[in-house]
Short mmCIF file of N, CA and C in Angstrom, two decimals:
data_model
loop_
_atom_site.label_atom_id
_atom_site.label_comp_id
_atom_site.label_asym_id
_atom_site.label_seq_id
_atom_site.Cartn_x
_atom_site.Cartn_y
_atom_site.Cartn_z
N UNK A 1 -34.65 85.88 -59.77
CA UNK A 1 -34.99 85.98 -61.17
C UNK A 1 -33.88 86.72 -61.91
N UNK A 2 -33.18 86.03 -62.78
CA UNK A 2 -32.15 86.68 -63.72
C UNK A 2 -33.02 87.77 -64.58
N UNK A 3 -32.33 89.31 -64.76
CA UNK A 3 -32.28 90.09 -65.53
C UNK A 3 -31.41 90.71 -66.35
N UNK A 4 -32.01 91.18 -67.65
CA UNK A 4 -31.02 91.13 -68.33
C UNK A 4 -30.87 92.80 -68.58
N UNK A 5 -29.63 93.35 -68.86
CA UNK A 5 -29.38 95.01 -68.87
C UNK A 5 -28.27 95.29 -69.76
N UNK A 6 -29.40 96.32 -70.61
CA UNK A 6 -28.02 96.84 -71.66
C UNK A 6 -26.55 97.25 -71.17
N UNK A 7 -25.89 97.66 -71.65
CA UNK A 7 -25.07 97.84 -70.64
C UNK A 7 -25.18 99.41 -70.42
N UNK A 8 -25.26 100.28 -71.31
CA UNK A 8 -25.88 101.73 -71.14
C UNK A 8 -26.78 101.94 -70.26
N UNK A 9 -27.64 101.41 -70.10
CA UNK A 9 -28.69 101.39 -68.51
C UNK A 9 -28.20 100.63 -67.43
N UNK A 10 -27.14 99.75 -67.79
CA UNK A 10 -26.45 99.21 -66.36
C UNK A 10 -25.57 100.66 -65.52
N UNK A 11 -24.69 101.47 -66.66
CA UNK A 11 -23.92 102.14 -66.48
C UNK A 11 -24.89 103.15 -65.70
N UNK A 12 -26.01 103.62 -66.26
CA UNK A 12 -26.79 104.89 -65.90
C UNK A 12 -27.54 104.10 -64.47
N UNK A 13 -27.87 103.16 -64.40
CA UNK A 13 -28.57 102.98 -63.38
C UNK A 13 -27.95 101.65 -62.47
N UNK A 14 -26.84 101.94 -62.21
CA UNK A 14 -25.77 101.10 -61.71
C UNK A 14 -26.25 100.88 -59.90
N UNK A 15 -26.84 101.69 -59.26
CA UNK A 15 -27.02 101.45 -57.78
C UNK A 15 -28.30 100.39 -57.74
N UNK A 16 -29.29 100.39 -58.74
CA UNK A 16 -30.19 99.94 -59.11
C UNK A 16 -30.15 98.50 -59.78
N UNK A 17 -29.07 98.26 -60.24
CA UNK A 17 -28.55 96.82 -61.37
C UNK A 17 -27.47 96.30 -59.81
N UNK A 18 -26.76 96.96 -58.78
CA UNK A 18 -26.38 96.06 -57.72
C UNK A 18 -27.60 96.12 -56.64
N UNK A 19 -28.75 96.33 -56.50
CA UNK A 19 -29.37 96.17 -55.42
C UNK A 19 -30.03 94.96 -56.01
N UNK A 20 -30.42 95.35 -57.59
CA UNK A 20 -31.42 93.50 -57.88
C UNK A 20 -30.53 92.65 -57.72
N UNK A 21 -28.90 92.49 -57.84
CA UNK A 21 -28.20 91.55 -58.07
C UNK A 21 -28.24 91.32 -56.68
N UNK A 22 -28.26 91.67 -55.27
CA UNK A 22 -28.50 91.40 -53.76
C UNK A 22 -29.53 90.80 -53.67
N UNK A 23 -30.95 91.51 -54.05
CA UNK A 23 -32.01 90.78 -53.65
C UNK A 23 -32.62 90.05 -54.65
N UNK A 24 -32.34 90.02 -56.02
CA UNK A 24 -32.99 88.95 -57.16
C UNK A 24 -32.19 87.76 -57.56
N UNK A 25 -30.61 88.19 -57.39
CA UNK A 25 -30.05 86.82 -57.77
C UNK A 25 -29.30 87.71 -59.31
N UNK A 26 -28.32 86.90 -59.78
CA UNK A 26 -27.41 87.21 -61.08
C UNK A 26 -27.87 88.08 -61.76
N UNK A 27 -27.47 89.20 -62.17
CA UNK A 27 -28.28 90.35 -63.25
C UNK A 27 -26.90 90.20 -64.36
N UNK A 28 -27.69 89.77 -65.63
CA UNK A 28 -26.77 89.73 -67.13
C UNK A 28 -26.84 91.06 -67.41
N UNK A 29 -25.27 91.15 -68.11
CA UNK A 29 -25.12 92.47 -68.51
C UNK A 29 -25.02 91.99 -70.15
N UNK A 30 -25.39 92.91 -70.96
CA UNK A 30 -25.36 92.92 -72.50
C UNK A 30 -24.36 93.76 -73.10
N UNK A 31 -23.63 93.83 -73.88
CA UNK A 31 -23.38 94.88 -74.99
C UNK A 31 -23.14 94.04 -76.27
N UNK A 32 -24.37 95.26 -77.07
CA UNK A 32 -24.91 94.92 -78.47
C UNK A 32 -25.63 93.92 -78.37
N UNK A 33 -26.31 93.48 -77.62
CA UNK A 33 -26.84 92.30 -77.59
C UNK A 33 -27.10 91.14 -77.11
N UNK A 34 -25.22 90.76 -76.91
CA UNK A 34 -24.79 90.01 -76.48
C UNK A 34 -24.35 89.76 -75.21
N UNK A 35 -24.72 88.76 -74.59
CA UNK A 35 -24.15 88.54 -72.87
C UNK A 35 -22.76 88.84 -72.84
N UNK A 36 -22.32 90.05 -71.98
CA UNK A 36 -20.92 90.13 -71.61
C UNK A 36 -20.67 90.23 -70.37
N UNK A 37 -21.55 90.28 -69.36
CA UNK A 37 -21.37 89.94 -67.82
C UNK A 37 -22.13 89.78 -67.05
N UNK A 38 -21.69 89.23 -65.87
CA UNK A 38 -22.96 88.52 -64.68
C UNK A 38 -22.09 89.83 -63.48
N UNK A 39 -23.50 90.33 -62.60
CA UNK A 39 -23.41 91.04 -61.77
C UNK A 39 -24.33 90.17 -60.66
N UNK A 40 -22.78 89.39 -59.52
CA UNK A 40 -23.96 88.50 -58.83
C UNK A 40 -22.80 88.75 -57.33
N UNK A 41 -23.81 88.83 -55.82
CA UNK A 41 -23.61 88.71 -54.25
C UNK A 41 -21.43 88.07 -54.86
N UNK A 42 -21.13 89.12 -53.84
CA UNK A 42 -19.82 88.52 -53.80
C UNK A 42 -19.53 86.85 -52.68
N UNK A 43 -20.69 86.56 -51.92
CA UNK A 43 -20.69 85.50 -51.28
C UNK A 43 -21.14 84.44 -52.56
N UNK A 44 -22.18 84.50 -53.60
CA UNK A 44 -22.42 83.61 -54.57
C UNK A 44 -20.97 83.37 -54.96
N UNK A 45 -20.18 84.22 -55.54
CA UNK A 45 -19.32 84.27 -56.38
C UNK A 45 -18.26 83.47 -55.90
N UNK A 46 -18.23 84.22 -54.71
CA UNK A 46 -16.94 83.11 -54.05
C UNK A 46 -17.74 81.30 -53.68
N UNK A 47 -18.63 81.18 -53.50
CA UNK A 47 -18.96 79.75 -53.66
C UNK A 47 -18.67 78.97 -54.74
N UNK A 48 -19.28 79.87 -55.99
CA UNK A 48 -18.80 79.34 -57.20
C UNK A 48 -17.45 79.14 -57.53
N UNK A 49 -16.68 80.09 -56.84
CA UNK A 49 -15.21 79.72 -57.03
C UNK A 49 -14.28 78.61 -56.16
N UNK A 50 -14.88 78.80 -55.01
CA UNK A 50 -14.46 77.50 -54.52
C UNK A 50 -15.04 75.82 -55.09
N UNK A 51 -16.45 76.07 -55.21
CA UNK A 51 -16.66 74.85 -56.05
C UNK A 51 -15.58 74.56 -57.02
N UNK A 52 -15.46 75.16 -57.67
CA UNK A 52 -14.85 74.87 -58.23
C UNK A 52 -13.33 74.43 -59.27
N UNK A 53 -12.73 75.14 -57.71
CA UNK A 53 -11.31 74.62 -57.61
C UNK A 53 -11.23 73.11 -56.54
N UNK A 54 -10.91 71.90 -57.10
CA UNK A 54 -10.50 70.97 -56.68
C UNK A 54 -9.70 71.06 -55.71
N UNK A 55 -10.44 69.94 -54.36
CA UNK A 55 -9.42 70.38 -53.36
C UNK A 55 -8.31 69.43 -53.04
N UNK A 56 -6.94 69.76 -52.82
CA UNK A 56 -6.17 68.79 -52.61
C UNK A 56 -6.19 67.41 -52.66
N UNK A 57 -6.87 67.05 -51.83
CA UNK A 57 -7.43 65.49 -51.42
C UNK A 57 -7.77 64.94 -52.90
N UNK A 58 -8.93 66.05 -53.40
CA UNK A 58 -9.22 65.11 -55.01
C UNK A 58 -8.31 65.48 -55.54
N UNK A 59 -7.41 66.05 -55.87
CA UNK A 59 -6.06 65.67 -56.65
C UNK A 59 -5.08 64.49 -56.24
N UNK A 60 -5.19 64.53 -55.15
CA UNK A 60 -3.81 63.56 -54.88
C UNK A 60 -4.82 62.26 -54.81
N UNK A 61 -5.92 61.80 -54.77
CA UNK A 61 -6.96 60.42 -55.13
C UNK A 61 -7.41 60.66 -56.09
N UNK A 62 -7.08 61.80 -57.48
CA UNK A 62 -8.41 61.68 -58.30
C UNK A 62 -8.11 60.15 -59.00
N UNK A 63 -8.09 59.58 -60.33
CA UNK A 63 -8.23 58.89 -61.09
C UNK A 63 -6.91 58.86 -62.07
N UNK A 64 -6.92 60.55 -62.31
CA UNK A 64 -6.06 61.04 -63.43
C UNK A 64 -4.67 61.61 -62.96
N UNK A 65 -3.64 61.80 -63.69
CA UNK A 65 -2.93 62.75 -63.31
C UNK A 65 -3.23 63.80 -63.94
N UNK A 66 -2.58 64.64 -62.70
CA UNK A 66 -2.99 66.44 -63.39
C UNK A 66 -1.90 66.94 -64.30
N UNK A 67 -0.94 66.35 -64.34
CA UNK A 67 0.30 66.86 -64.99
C UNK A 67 1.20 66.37 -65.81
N UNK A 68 1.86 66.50 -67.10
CA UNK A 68 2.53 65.52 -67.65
C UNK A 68 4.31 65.48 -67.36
N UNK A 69 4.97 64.49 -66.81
CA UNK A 69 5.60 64.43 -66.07
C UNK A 69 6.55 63.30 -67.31
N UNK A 70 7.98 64.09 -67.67
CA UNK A 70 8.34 63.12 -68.77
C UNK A 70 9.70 62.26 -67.60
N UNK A 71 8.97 60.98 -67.24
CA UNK A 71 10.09 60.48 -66.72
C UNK A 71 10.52 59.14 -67.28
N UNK A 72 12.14 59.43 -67.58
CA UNK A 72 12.39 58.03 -68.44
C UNK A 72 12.40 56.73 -67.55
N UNK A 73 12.80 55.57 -67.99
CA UNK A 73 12.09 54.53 -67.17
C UNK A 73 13.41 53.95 -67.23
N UNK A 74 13.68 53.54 -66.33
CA UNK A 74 15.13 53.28 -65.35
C UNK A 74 15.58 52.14 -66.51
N UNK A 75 16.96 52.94 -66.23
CA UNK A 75 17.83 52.32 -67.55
C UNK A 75 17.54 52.64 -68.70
N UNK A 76 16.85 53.77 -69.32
CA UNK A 76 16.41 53.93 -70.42
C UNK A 76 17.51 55.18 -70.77
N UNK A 77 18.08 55.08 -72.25
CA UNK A 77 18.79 56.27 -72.76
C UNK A 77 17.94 57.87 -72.13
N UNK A 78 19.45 58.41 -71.67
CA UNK A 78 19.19 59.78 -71.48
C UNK A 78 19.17 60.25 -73.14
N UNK A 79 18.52 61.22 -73.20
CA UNK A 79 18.54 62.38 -74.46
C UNK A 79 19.88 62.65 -74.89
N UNK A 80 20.19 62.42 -76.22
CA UNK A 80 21.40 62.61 -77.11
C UNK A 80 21.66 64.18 -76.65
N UNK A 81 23.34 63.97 -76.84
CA UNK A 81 24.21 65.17 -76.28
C UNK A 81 24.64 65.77 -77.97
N UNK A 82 24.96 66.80 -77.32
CA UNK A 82 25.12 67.70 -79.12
C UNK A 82 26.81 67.26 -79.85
N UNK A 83 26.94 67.17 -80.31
CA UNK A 83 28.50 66.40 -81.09
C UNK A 83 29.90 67.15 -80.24
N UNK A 84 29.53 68.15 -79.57
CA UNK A 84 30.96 68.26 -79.07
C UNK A 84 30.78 67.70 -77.89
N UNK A 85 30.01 67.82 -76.82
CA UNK A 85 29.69 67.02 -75.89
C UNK A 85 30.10 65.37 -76.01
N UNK A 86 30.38 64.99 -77.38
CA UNK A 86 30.03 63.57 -77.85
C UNK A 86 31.44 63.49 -77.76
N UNK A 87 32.16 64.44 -78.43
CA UNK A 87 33.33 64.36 -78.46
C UNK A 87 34.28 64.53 -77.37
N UNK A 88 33.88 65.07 -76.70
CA UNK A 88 34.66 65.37 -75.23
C UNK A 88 34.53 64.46 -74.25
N UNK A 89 33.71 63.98 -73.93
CA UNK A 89 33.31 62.16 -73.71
C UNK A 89 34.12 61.53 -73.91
N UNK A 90 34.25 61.06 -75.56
CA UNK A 90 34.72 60.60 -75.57
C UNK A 90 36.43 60.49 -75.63
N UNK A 91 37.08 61.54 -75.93
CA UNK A 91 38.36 61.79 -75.67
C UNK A 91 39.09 61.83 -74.17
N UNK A 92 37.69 62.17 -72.97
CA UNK A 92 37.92 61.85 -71.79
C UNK A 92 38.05 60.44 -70.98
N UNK A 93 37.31 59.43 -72.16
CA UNK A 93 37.40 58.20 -71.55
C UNK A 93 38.75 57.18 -72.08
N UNK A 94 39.51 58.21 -73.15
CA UNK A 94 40.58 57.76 -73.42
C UNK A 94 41.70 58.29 -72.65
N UNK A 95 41.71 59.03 -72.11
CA UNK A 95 42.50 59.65 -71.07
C UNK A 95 42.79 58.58 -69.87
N UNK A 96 44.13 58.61 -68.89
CA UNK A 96 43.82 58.20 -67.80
C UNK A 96 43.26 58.70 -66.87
N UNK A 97 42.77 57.94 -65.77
CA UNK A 97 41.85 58.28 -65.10
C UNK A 97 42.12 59.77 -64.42
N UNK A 98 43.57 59.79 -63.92
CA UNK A 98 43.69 61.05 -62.85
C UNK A 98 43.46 62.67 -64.36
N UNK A 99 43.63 61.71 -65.18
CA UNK A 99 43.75 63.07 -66.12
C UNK A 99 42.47 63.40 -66.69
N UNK A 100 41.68 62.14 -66.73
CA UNK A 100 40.51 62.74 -67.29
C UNK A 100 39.41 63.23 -66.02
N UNK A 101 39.55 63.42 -65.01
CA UNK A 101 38.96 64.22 -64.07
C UNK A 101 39.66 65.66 -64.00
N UNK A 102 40.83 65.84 -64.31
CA UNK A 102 41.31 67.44 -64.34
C UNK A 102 40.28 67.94 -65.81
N UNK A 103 40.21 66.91 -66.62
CA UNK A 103 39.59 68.07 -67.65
C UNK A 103 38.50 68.01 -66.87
N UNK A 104 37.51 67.82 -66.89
CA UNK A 104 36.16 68.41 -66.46
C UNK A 104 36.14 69.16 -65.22
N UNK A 105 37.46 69.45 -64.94
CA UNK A 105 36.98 70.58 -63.40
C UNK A 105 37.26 71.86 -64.21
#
């Protein structure tokens, strides 16, 4: 049975708010009102956490990809080079050959 605890009486009666969370199951914690934490068995917790990390296998069979992966598609323009790059290019391909390999070393 979930209970719910200010958090001022969680604090004051803290040995008491982890023994229900052992033998009752999740105890909600409040402040002002509002739900701000679950006090639940560190064996629950870790179940819940493994649930719910996907395991290998369903990633590499899910449906989807998990990741966005920008790959251009063969033969497709690489990404424009900045104007001196453009220029050095091209002044290298006017070069002869043995000379335009000394510039780029």
């Amino acid at each position: 049975m979930k209970k719910t605890w200010q958090v001022q009486d969680a604090k004051a009666r803290f040995s008491e708010l982890l023994k229900a969370s052992l033998t009752e199951g999740p105890q909600v914690v409040t402040l002002r009102g509002v739900e701000a934490a679950v006090l639940l068995p560190v064996s629950e917790w870790r179940d819940l956490r493994e649930r719910a990390r996907p395991s290998l296998k369903s990633l590499l069979l899910g449906p989807e990809p998990r990741g966005d992966l920008n790959i251009l598609p063969r033969g497709a323009a690489s990404p424009p080079h900045s104007q001196a790059e453009t220029r050095l290019y091209s002044v290298a391909a006017a070069l002869p050959p043995g000379l335009a390999r000394s510039v780029w070393r």
